[in-house]
mmCIF file of C-alpha atoms in Angstrom:
data_model
loop_
_atom_site.group_PDB
_atom_site.id
_atom_site.type_symbol
_atom_site.label_atom_id
_atom_site.label_comp_id
_atom_site.label_asym_id
_atom_site.label_seq_id
_atom_site.Cartn_x
_atom_site.Cartn_y
_atom_site.Cartn_z
ATOM 1 C CA PRO H 230 -75.646 14.841 -17.253
ATOM 2 C CA VAL H 231 -73.432 13.887 -20.153
ATOM 3 C CA HIS H 232 -75.164 14.510 -23.489
ATOM 4 C CA TRP H 233 -72.828 12.587 -25.746
ATOM 5 C CA LEU H 234 -69.431 11.009 -25.875
ATOM 6 C CA THR H 235 -67.516 10.264 -29.039
ATOM 7 C CA ILE H 236 -64.054 9.353 -30.221
ATOM 8 C CA GLN H 237 -62.962 11.177 -33.342
ATOM 9 C CA ASP H 238 -60.773 8.698 -35.215
ATOM 10 C CA HIS H 239 -58.976 11.297 -37.329
ATOM 11 C CA PHE H 240 -57.794 13.417 -34.419
ATOM 12 C CA ASN H 241 -57.643 10.699 -31.755
ATOM 13 C CA ASP H 242 -59.355 12.995 -29.254
ATOM 14 C CA LEU H 243 -61.996 12.200 -26.669
ATOM 15 C CA VAL H 244 -64.827 14.755 -26.601
ATOM 16 C CA VAL H 245 -67.366 14.916 -23.757
ATOM 17 C CA SER H 246 -70.283 17.354 -23.812
ATOM 18 C CA THR H 247 -73.100 18.344 -21.460
ATOM 19 C CA TYR H 248 -76.549 19.671 -22.397
ATOM 20 C CA GLY H 249 -75.206 22.822 -23.985
ATOM 21 C CA ARG H 250 -73.372 24.035 -20.906
ATOM 22 C CA GLY H 251 -69.864 23.040 -21.935
ATOM 23 C CA PHE H 252 -67.611 20.451 -23.446
ATOM 24 C CA TRP H 253 -64.215 18.972 -22.719
ATOM 25 C CA ILE H 254 -61.572 17.527 -25.029
ATOM 26 C CA LEU H 255 -59.038 14.964 -23.894
ATOM 27 C CA ASP H 256 -56.304 15.520 -26.446
ATOM 28 C CA ASP H 257 -54.719 12.504 -28.160
ATOM 29 C CA ILE H 258 -55.873 9.195 -26.708
ATOM 30 C CA THR H 259 -53.773 7.026 -29.061
ATOM 31 C CA PRO H 260 -52.237 5.055 -26.134
ATOM 32 C CA LEU H 261 -55.701 3.967 -25.010
ATOM 33 C CA GLN H 262 -56.628 2.891 -28.524
ATOM 34 C CA GLN H 263 -53.451 0.841 -28.979
ATOM 35 C CA LEU H 264 -53.120 -0.636 -25.499
ATOM 36 C CA THR H 265 -52.881 -4.433 -25.184
ATOM 37 C CA GLU H 266 -51.849 -6.931 -22.528
ATOM 38 C CA GLU H 267 -48.565 -7.520 -24.368
ATOM 39 C CA ILE H 268 -47.747 -3.813 -24.206
ATOM 40 C CA LEU H 269 -48.464 -3.712 -20.480
ATOM 41 C CA ASP H 270 -46.035 -6.588 -19.949
ATOM 42 C CA ALA H 271 -43.262 -5.044 -22.076
ATOM 43 C CA PRO H 272 -40.232 -3.450 -20.339
ATOM 44 C CA ALA H 273 -40.624 -0.378 -22.556
ATOM 45 C CA HIS H 274 -42.991 0.538 -25.375
ATOM 46 C CA LEU H 275 -43.400 3.416 -27.835
ATOM 47 C CA PHE H 276 -46.949 3.967 -29.023
ATOM 48 C CA GLU H 277 -47.423 4.766 -32.688
ATOM 49 C CA PRO H 278 -47.885 8.552 -32.746
ATOM 50 C CA ARG H 279 -50.503 10.303 -34.799
ATOM 51 C CA SER H 280 -49.247 12.429 -37.681
ATOM 52 C CA ALA H 281 -48.027 15.887 -36.722
ATOM 53 C CA TYR H 282 -48.888 18.998 -38.717
ATOM 54 C CA ARG H 283 -46.231 21.709 -39.068
ATOM 55 C CA PHE H 284 -48.794 24.473 -38.650
ATOM 56 C CA ARG H 285 -47.814 28.054 -39.375
ATOM 57 C CA ASN H 286 -48.915 30.508 -36.694
ATOM 58 C CA LYS H 287 -51.670 32.883 -37.705
ATOM 59 C CA GLU H 288 -53.091 35.870 -35.909
ATOM 60 C CA GLY H 289 -56.642 35.198 -34.845
ATOM 61 C CA LEU H 290 -59.350 36.826 -32.814
ATOM 62 C CA VAL H 291 -58.357 37.440 -29.214
ATOM 63 C CA SER H 292 -60.935 36.369 -26.649
ATOM 64 C CA GLN H 293 -62.140 38.859 -24.104
ATOM 65 C CA PRO H 294 -60.599 38.572 -20.626
ATOM 66 C CA GLU H 295 -62.230 35.844 -18.537
ATOM 67 C CA ASP H 296 -64.275 34.651 -21.513
ATOM 68 C CA PRO H 297 -65.833 31.360 -20.290
ATOM 69 C CA GLY H 298 -65.989 30.112 -23.881
ATOM 70 C CA ALA H 299 -62.277 30.608 -24.565
ATOM 71 C CA GLY H 300 -60.320 27.439 -25.141
ATOM 72 C CA GLN H 301 -56.667 26.511 -25.319
ATOM 73 C CA ASN H 302 -55.028 25.032 -28.387
ATOM 74 C CA PRO H 303 -53.095 21.794 -27.983
ATOM 75 C CA ARG H 304 -49.353 22.116 -27.736
ATOM 76 C CA PHE H 305 -47.589 22.555 -31.072
ATOM 77 C CA GLY H 306 -45.591 19.637 -32.400
ATOM 78 C CA ALA H 307 -45.683 15.878 -32.230
ATOM 79 C CA SER H 308 -47.086 14.254 -29.102
ATOM 80 C CA ILE H 309 -45.182 11.062 -28.323
ATOM 81 C CA HIS H 310 -46.405 8.512 -25.797
ATOM 82 C CA TYR H 311 -44.405 5.744 -24.204
ATOM 83 C CA LEU H 312 -44.695 3.202 -21.430
ATOM 84 C CA ILE H 313 -41.980 2.287 -18.928
ATOM 85 C CA GLY H 314 -42.248 -1.063 -17.155
ATOM 86 C CA ASP H 315 -41.347 -1.803 -13.559
ATOM 87 C CA ALA H 316 -38.148 -3.639 -14.464
ATOM 88 C CA VAL H 317 -36.408 -0.816 -16.354
ATOM 89 C CA ARG H 318 -33.261 0.500 -14.683
ATOM 90 C CA GLY H 319 -30.649 2.967 -15.877
ATOM 91 C CA GLY H 320 -32.625 5.993 -17.062
ATOM 92 C CA ALA H 321 -34.391 6.808 -20.323
ATOM 93 C CA SER H 322 -33.676 9.116 -23.252
ATOM 94 C CA MET H 323 -35.313 9.930 -26.569
ATOM 95 C CA SER H 324 -34.193 11.246 -29.950
ATOM 96 C CA ILE H 325 -35.692 11.990 -33.364
ATOM 97 C CA LEU H 326 -34.035 10.661 -36.533
ATOM 98 C CA ASP H 327 -34.557 11.500 -40.197
ATOM 99 C CA GLU H 328 -34.985 9.023 -43.047
ATOM 100 C CA SER H 329 -31.191 8.666 -43.332
ATOM 101 C CA GLY H 330 -30.877 7.696 -39.667
ATOM 102 C CA ASP H 331 -29.218 10.967 -38.665
ATOM 103 C CA VAL H 332 -30.277 12.575 -35.390
ATOM 104 C CA VAL H 333 -32.577 15.531 -36.004
ATOM 105 C CA GLN H 334 -32.990 16.485 -32.369
ATOM 106 C CA ASP H 335 -31.884 14.845 -29.159
ATOM 107 C CA LEU H 336 -34.728 15.258 -26.678
ATOM 108 C CA GLY H 337 -32.385 14.196 -23.900
ATOM 109 C CA ARG H 338 -33.413 12.503 -20.690
ATOM 110 C CA VAL H 339 -37.079 11.652 -20.303
ATOM 111 C CA SER H 340 -38.949 10.232 -17.350
ATOM 112 C CA ASP H 341 -38.054 6.637 -16.494
ATOM 113 C CA GLU H 342 -40.721 6.291 -13.813
ATOM 114 C CA PRO H 343 -42.919 3.210 -14.361
ATOM 115 C CA GLY H 344 -46.121 4.096 -16.175
ATOM 116 C CA PHE H 345 -47.401 6.113 -19.134
ATOM 117 C CA HIS H 346 -45.658 9.289 -20.291
ATOM 118 C CA ARG H 347 -46.061 11.932 -22.974
ATOM 119 C CA VAL H 348 -43.336 14.130 -24.431
ATOM 120 C CA TYR H 349 -43.423 16.596 -27.300
ATOM 121 C CA TRP H 350 -41.111 17.186 -30.221
ATOM 122 C CA ASP H 351 -41.424 20.774 -31.442
ATOM 123 C CA LEU H 352 -40.692 19.658 -35.045
ATOM 124 C CA ARG H 353 -37.394 21.509 -34.937
ATOM 125 C CA TYR H 354 -33.877 20.422 -35.781
ATOM 126 C CA GLU H 355 -31.038 21.117 -33.349
ATOM 127 C CA SER H 356 -30.383 24.836 -32.957
ATOM 128 C CA SER H 357 -27.167 26.570 -33.833
ATOM 129 C CA SER H 358 -24.899 27.244 -30.875
ATOM 130 C CA SER H 359 -24.388 30.622 -29.204
ATOM 131 C CA PRO H 360 -21.027 32.295 -28.548
ATOM 132 C CA ARG H 361 -19.628 32.699 -25.065
ATOM 133 C CA MET H 362 -17.967 36.054 -24.602
ATOM 134 C CA ARG H 363 -15.132 35.668 -22.088
ATOM 135 C CA THR H 364 -13.870 39.243 -22.124
ATOM 136 C CA LYS H 365 -15.401 42.504 -20.960
ATOM 137 C CA VAL H 366 -17.464 44.706 -23.255
ATOM 138 C CA LEU H 367 -15.372 47.253 -25.094
ATOM 139 C CA GLU H 368 -16.006 50.816 -23.900
ATOM 140 C CA HIS H 369 -18.318 49.510 -21.151
ATOM 141 C CA SER H 370 -16.050 48.362 -18.343
ATOM 142 C CA HIS H 371 -18.999 48.307 -15.900
ATOM 143 C CA VAL H 372 -20.453 45.253 -17.672
ATOM 144 C CA GLN H 373 -18.942 42.242 -15.978
ATOM 145 C CA VAL H 374 -18.379 38.708 -17.209
ATOM 146 C CA GLY H 375 -20.703 36.250 -15.453
ATOM 147 C CA GLU H 376 -19.816 34.014 -12.535
ATOM 148 C CA ASP H 377 -19.303 31.115 -14.956
ATOM 149 C CA GLY H 378 -16.606 33.073 -16.766
ATOM 150 C CA TRP H 379 -18.628 34.172 -19.784
ATOM 151 C CA ARG H 380 -21.465 36.424 -20.927
ATOM 152 C CA PRO H 381 -23.809 36.235 -23.945
ATOM 153 C CA ALA H 382 -23.081 38.141 -27.131
ATOM 154 C CA GLY H 383 -24.828 41.483 -27.503
ATOM 155 C CA ASP H 384 -26.542 40.630 -30.786
ATOM 156 C CA GLY H 385 -27.533 37.627 -32.886
ATOM 157 C CA GLY H 386 -29.924 34.786 -32.165
ATOM 158 C CA ARG H 387 -29.971 31.103 -33.004
ATOM 159 C CA VAL H 388 -31.015 29.228 -36.139
ATOM 160 C CA THR H 389 -33.475 26.401 -35.448
ATOM 161 C CA PRO H 390 -34.744 24.847 -38.694
ATOM 162 C CA LEU H 391 -38.338 23.635 -38.845
ATOM 163 C CA ALA H 392 -38.510 20.032 -40.042
ATOM 164 C CA PRO H 393 -39.922 19.613 -43.555
ATOM 165 C CA PRO H 394 -42.813 17.218 -44.210
ATOM 166 C CA GLY H 395 -41.669 13.625 -44.327
ATOM 167 C CA HIS H 396 -41.097 10.454 -42.355
ATOM 168 C CA TYR H 397 -39.081 10.408 -39.146
ATOM 169 C CA THR H 398 -38.190 7.876 -36.482
ATOM 170 C CA VAL H 399 -38.643 8.215 -32.729
ATOM 171 C CA ARG H 400 -36.051 6.276 -30.719
ATOM 172 C CA LEU H 401 -36.523 5.521 -27.029
ATOM 173 C CA THR H 402 -33.665 4.102 -24.980
ATOM 174 C CA ALA H 403 -34.743 2.845 -21.556
ATOM 175 C CA GLY H 404 -32.112 0.989 -19.592
ATOM 176 C CA ASP H 405 -30.962 -1.840 -21.862
ATOM 177 C CA GLU H 406 -34.051 -1.548 -24.060
ATOM 178 C CA GLU H 407 -34.173 0.398 -27.348
ATOM 179 C CA VAL H 408 -37.447 0.764 -29.250
ATOM 180 C CA THR H 409 -38.342 2.809 -32.313
ATOM 181 C CA VAL H 410 -41.517 3.924 -34.048
ATOM 182 C CA SER H 411 -42.274 5.890 -37.222
ATOM 183 C CA LEU H 412 -43.628 9.436 -37.169
ATOM 184 C CA THR H 413 -45.060 11.367 -40.131
ATOM 185 C CA VAL H 414 -44.837 15.157 -40.348
ATOM 186 C CA LEU H 415 -47.441 16.760 -42.620
ATOM 187 C CA LYS H 416 -47.565 20.123 -44.333
ATOM 188 C CA ASP H 417 -49.940 22.753 -42.982
ATOM 189 C CA PRO H 418 -53.113 22.079 -45.049
ATOM 190 C CA SER H 419 -53.806 25.809 -45.290
ATOM 191 C CA SER H 420 -50.318 26.643 -46.551
ATOM 192 C CA ALA H 421 -49.948 27.783 -50.169
ATOM 193 C CA GLY H 422 -46.370 26.548 -50.369
ATOM 194 C CA SER H 423 -45.588 23.163 -51.881
ATOM 195 C CA GLU H 424 -43.462 20.463 -50.284
ATOM 196 C CA ALA H 425 -40.785 21.241 -52.892
ATOM 197 C CA ASP H 426 -40.876 24.896 -51.832
ATOM 198 C CA ILE H 427 -40.482 23.896 -48.208
ATOM 199 C CA ARG H 428 -37.565 21.576 -48.997
ATOM 200 C CA ALA H 429 -35.779 24.348 -50.944
ATOM 201 C CA GLN H 430 -36.244 26.680 -47.992
ATOM 202 C CA PHE H 431 -35.126 24.063 -45.485
ATOM 203 C CA ASP H 432 -31.909 23.322 -47.384
ATOM 204 C CA VAL H 433 -30.850 26.979 -47.246
ATOM 205 C CA VAL H 434 -31.813 27.391 -43.578
ATOM 206 C CA MET H 435 -29.728 24.324 -42.728
ATOM 207 C CA GLN H 436 -26.769 25.877 -44.535
ATOM 208 C CA LEU H 437 -27.286 29.070 -42.554
ATOM 209 C CA ARG H 438 -27.382 27.063 -39.332
ATOM 210 C CA ASP H 439 -24.048 25.421 -40.152
ATOM 211 C CA GLU H 440 -22.514 28.748 -41.192
ATOM 212 C CA THR H 441 -23.756 30.322 -37.973
ATOM 213 C CA ASN H 442 -22.012 27.540 -36.039
ATOM 214 C CA ALA H 443 -18.817 28.243 -37.968
ATOM 215 C CA VAL H 444 -18.995 31.935 -37.019
ATOM 216 C CA VAL H 445 -19.710 31.027 -33.391
ATOM 217 C CA ASP H 446 -16.640 28.779 -33.402
ATOM 218 C CA LEU H 447 -14.510 31.701 -34.596
ATOM 219 C CA ILE H 448 -15.862 33.988 -31.888
ATOM 220 C CA ASN H 449 -15.373 31.360 -29.184
ATOM 221 C CA GLU H 450 -11.797 30.716 -30.283
ATOM 222 C CA ALA H 451 -10.975 34.416 -30.333
ATOM 223 C CA GLU H 452 -12.562 34.896 -26.904
ATOM 224 C CA ARG H 453 -10.667 31.969 -25.386
ATOM 225 C CA ILE H 454 -7.374 33.365 -26.649
ATOM 226 C CA ARG H 455 -8.142 36.905 -25.458
ATOM 227 C CA ALA H 456 -9.153 35.630 -22.009
ATOM 228 C CA GLN H 457 -5.803 33.842 -21.764
ATOM 229 C CA LEU H 458 -4.034 37.082 -22.702
ATOM 230 C CA VAL H 459 -5.689 38.770 -19.715
ATOM 231 C CA ASP H 460 -4.358 35.995 -17.461
ATOM 232 C CA LEU H 461 -0.935 36.234 -19.128
ATOM 233 C CA LYS H 462 -0.601 39.830 -18.032
ATOM 234 C CA ASP H 463 -0.830 38.810 -14.364
ATOM 235 C CA LEU H 464 1.369 35.759 -14.915
ATOM 236 C CA VAL H 465 4.344 37.693 -16.324
ATOM 237 C CA ARG H 466 3.875 40.894 -14.335
ATOM 238 C CA ASN H 467 7.227 40.477 -12.582
ATOM 239 C CA HIS H 468 9.015 38.771 -15.455
ATOM 240 C CA GLU H 469 12.216 40.516 -16.564
ATOM 241 C CA ARG H 470 10.929 40.635 -20.135
ATOM 242 C CA ALA H 471 7.334 41.482 -19.262
ATOM 243 C CA ASP H 472 7.239 44.527 -21.575
ATOM 244 C CA GLU H 473 8.365 42.459 -24.551
ATOM 245 C CA ILE H 474 5.814 39.742 -23.830
ATOM 246 C CA MET H 475 2.970 42.194 -23.408
ATOM 247 C CA ALA H 476 3.860 44.022 -26.616
ATOM 248 C CA SER H 477 3.545 40.766 -28.548
ATOM 249 C CA ALA H 478 0.349 39.868 -26.650
ATOM 250 C CA GLY H 479 -1.039 43.306 -27.442
ATOM 251 C CA SER H 480 -0.485 42.806 -31.161
ATOM 252 C CA LEU H 481 -2.307 39.477 -30.984
ATOM 253 C CA ASP H 482 -5.182 40.999 -29.024
ATOM 254 C CA MET H 483 -5.591 43.861 -31.503
ATOM 255 C CA ALA H 484 -5.721 41.388 -34.397
ATOM 256 C CA LEU H 485 -8.372 39.332 -32.646
ATOM 257 C CA VAL H 486 -10.473 42.374 -31.755
ATOM 258 C CA ALA H 487 -10.400 43.515 -35.368
ATOM 259 C CA LEU H 488 -11.518 40.051 -36.468
ATOM 260 C CA GLU H 489 -14.285 39.793 -33.880
ATOM 261 C CA MET H 490 -15.659 43.228 -34.636
ATOM 262 C CA GLY H 491 -16.670 41.897 -38.045
ATOM 263 C CA LEU H 492 -18.390 38.915 -36.423
ATOM 264 C CA THR H 493 -20.186 40.557 -33.509
ATOM 265 C CA ASP H 494 -19.737 44.119 -32.248
ATOM 266 C CA LEU H 495 -17.724 43.932 -29.026
ATOM 267 C CA ARG H 496 -19.199 47.235 -27.822
ATOM 268 C CA LEU H 497 -22.671 45.726 -27.428
ATOM 269 C CA SER H 498 -23.461 45.190 -23.780
ATOM 270 C CA GLY H 499 -26.615 43.122 -24.328
ATOM 271 C CA GLY H 500 -28.480 45.118 -21.682
ATOM 272 C CA SER H 501 -32.227 44.835 -21.266
ATOM 273 C CA ALA H 502 -32.846 48.159 -23.020
ATOM 274 C CA GLY H 503 -30.956 47.004 -26.089
ATOM 275 C CA GLN H 504 -30.322 50.560 -27.132
ATOM 276 C CA ASP H 505 -26.650 50.083 -27.980
ATOM 277 C CA ALA H 506 -27.682 47.781 -30.839
ATOM 278 C CA LEU H 507 -29.234 50.824 -32.511
ATOM 279 C CA ARG H 508 -25.970 52.755 -32.558
ATOM 280 C CA TRP H 509 -23.865 50.425 -34.692
ATOM 281 C CA PRO H 510 -24.571 48.214 -37.718
ATOM 282 C CA ARG H 511 -25.198 44.515 -37.247
ATOM 283 C CA GLN H 512 -22.302 42.167 -37.921
ATOM 284 C CA LEU H 513 -21.984 38.740 -39.513
ATOM 285 C CA LEU H 514 -23.448 36.617 -36.699
ATOM 286 C CA ALA H 515 -26.608 38.710 -36.454
ATOM 287 C CA LYS H 516 -26.949 38.961 -40.233
ATOM 288 C CA LEU H 517 -26.822 35.182 -40.664
ATOM 289 C CA THR H 518 -29.398 34.488 -37.961
ATOM 290 C CA SER H 519 -31.672 37.285 -39.205
ATOM 291 C CA LEU H 520 -31.544 36.002 -42.773
ATOM 292 C CA ALA H 521 -32.453 32.517 -41.577
ATOM 293 C CA GLY H 522 -35.434 33.984 -39.725
ATOM 294 C CA TYR H 523 -36.687 35.837 -42.786
ATOM 295 C CA ILE H 524 -36.293 32.835 -45.096
ATOM 296 C CA GLY H 525 -37.903 30.417 -42.639
ATOM 297 C CA SER H 526 -40.895 32.602 -41.803
ATOM 298 C CA SER H 527 -43.175 31.081 -44.463
ATOM 299 C CA ASP H 528 -43.551 27.953 -46.579
ATOM 300 C CA PHE H 529 -42.064 29.475 -49.717
ATOM 301 C CA PRO H 530 -38.576 29.056 -51.206
ATOM 302 C CA PRO H 531 -35.946 31.761 -50.713
ATOM 303 C CA THR H 532 -36.177 34.729 -53.056
ATOM 304 C CA VAL H 533 -33.442 35.586 -55.529
ATOM 305 C CA GLN H 534 -32.454 38.528 -53.349
ATOM 306 C CA GLN H 535 -32.215 36.355 -50.231
ATOM 307 C CA LEU H 536 -30.003 33.878 -52.047
ATOM 308 C CA GLU H 537 -27.739 36.701 -53.216
ATOM 309 C CA VAL H 538 -27.419 37.997 -49.654
ATOM 310 C CA HIS H 539 -26.664 34.479 -48.488
ATOM 311 C CA GLU H 540 -23.823 34.113 -50.978
ATOM 312 C CA ARG H 541 -22.379 37.440 -49.870
ATOM 313 C CA LEU H 542 -22.512 36.469 -46.194
ATOM 314 C CA LYS H 543 -20.983 33.074 -46.948
ATOM 315 C CA GLY H 544 -18.110 34.848 -48.705
ATOM 316 C CA LEU H 545 -17.562 37.074 -45.664
ATOM 317 C CA MET H 546 -17.509 34.015 -43.409
ATOM 318 C CA MET H 547 -14.827 32.392 -45.538
ATOM 319 C CA GLU H 548 -12.771 35.580 -45.385
ATOM 320 C CA LYS H 549 -13.008 35.595 -41.578
ATOM 321 C CA GLU H 550 -11.963 31.934 -41.400
ATOM 322 C CA ALA H 551 -8.946 32.698 -43.577
ATOM 323 C CA ARG H 552 -8.042 35.654 -41.360
ATOM 324 C CA MET H 553 -8.211 33.488 -38.220
ATOM 325 C CA GLU H 554 -5.894 30.978 -39.825
ATOM 326 C CA SER H 555 -3.402 33.747 -40.586
ATOM 327 C CA ILE H 556 -3.596 34.911 -36.952
ATOM 328 C CA ARG H 557 -2.908 31.371 -35.717
ATOM 329 C CA GLU H 558 0.127 31.089 -37.975
ATOM 330 C CA GLY H 559 1.223 34.690 -37.456
ATOM 331 C CA GLU H 560 0.653 36.672 -34.256
ATOM 332 C CA LEU H 561 -0.270 33.674 -32.084
ATOM 333 C CA ALA H 562 2.628 31.517 -33.265
ATOM 334 C CA ALA H 563 5.065 34.413 -32.759
ATOM 335 C CA LEU H 564 3.880 34.963 -29.173
ATOM 336 C CA ASN H 565 4.105 31.258 -28.337
ATOM 337 C CA ARG H 566 7.649 31.055 -29.720
ATOM 338 C CA MET H 567 8.578 33.906 -27.433
ATOM 339 C CA LEU H 568 6.898 32.255 -24.445
ATOM 340 C CA ASP H 569 8.695 28.967 -25.190
ATOM 341 C CA GLY H 570 12.033 30.724 -24.896
ATOM 342 C CA MET H 571 11.074 32.266 -21.570
ATOM 343 C CA GLY H 572 9.618 29.175 -19.899
ATOM 344 C CA VAL H 573 6.076 30.612 -19.874
ATOM 345 C CA PRO H 574 3.055 28.386 -20.772
ATOM 346 C CA ASN H 575 1.722 28.794 -24.302
ATOM 347 C CA ILE H 576 -1.559 30.383 -25.337
ATOM 348 C CA ILE H 577 -3.905 27.629 -26.531
ATOM 349 C CA SER H 578 -6.269 28.310 -29.419
ATOM 350 C CA GLY H 579 -8.348 25.108 -29.354
ATOM 351 C CA GLY H 580 -10.556 23.548 -26.709
ATOM 352 C CA GLY H 581 -14.224 23.549 -25.803
ATOM 353 C CA VAL H 582 -16.744 26.326 -25.679
#
């Protein structure tokens, strides 16, 4: 028999217990508490979410295998509930906005099936992008480019800033309907860092995310050009001035390789063993993402040393951007002038990823 049943207002959880033999927790029942006839008749509705804590992971005691008393923590982040009515047509999507109205994270398509739904926001901003390597690994010809025409870089992760405490907006678009609701993100109550500390940290991590994107853009541009140079070799194979074209293309390729080697080591195969990453020093992409990870690992502001490293890496990034500009105006422009005179299509430096 059920011993007791209670609703804890602070946590919005339903707890059911037996006579000492066990208990169950239905996590987050805010939709049931807020439900009205008007909501049921609405084409789409966002329920007011409970506040979300940006908890910091801590190592705790590990339960023994098959421990009947072991529980499972609720999913990290903000739980967001919404209702889709029968009349909604055209799909549904959701996004998170900051206090300025800028999109923090686009959660993309969500279920548009009639009924109640729950989605989670992991309290993260949009991640930095990752480079797409379109050429083979240097010194490792056995490593092939993927079927989609690219492979991942051998080193470097992504920067995904954790949202600071504050007020956010959840926006649901369902067919022709658009509804919004406020969401509060709270600091971890056990954290020793202040909200000012967290904001100082967040500002630097956001800069590192943007700088990582800038480095990724440089790598992607260099890789697109180098992939076209590979195709150019086959295109002009029987051209009467093939040697002249390939000499100019070779100069361009060497310049791009030298540039890329300072961004991400082109000898890294990215294999599962990861041993080649131990042979050579990390380059700018990996250094930026690693620094962001170190700075964002706690609720404290960046140290003086971390800020100094950041300034040094930012200076290197600006040097690489200047070098790419000189390649565009130098080696690339010279090759395209030559190709123009021979009726051969130009090498394009822009475009998508």
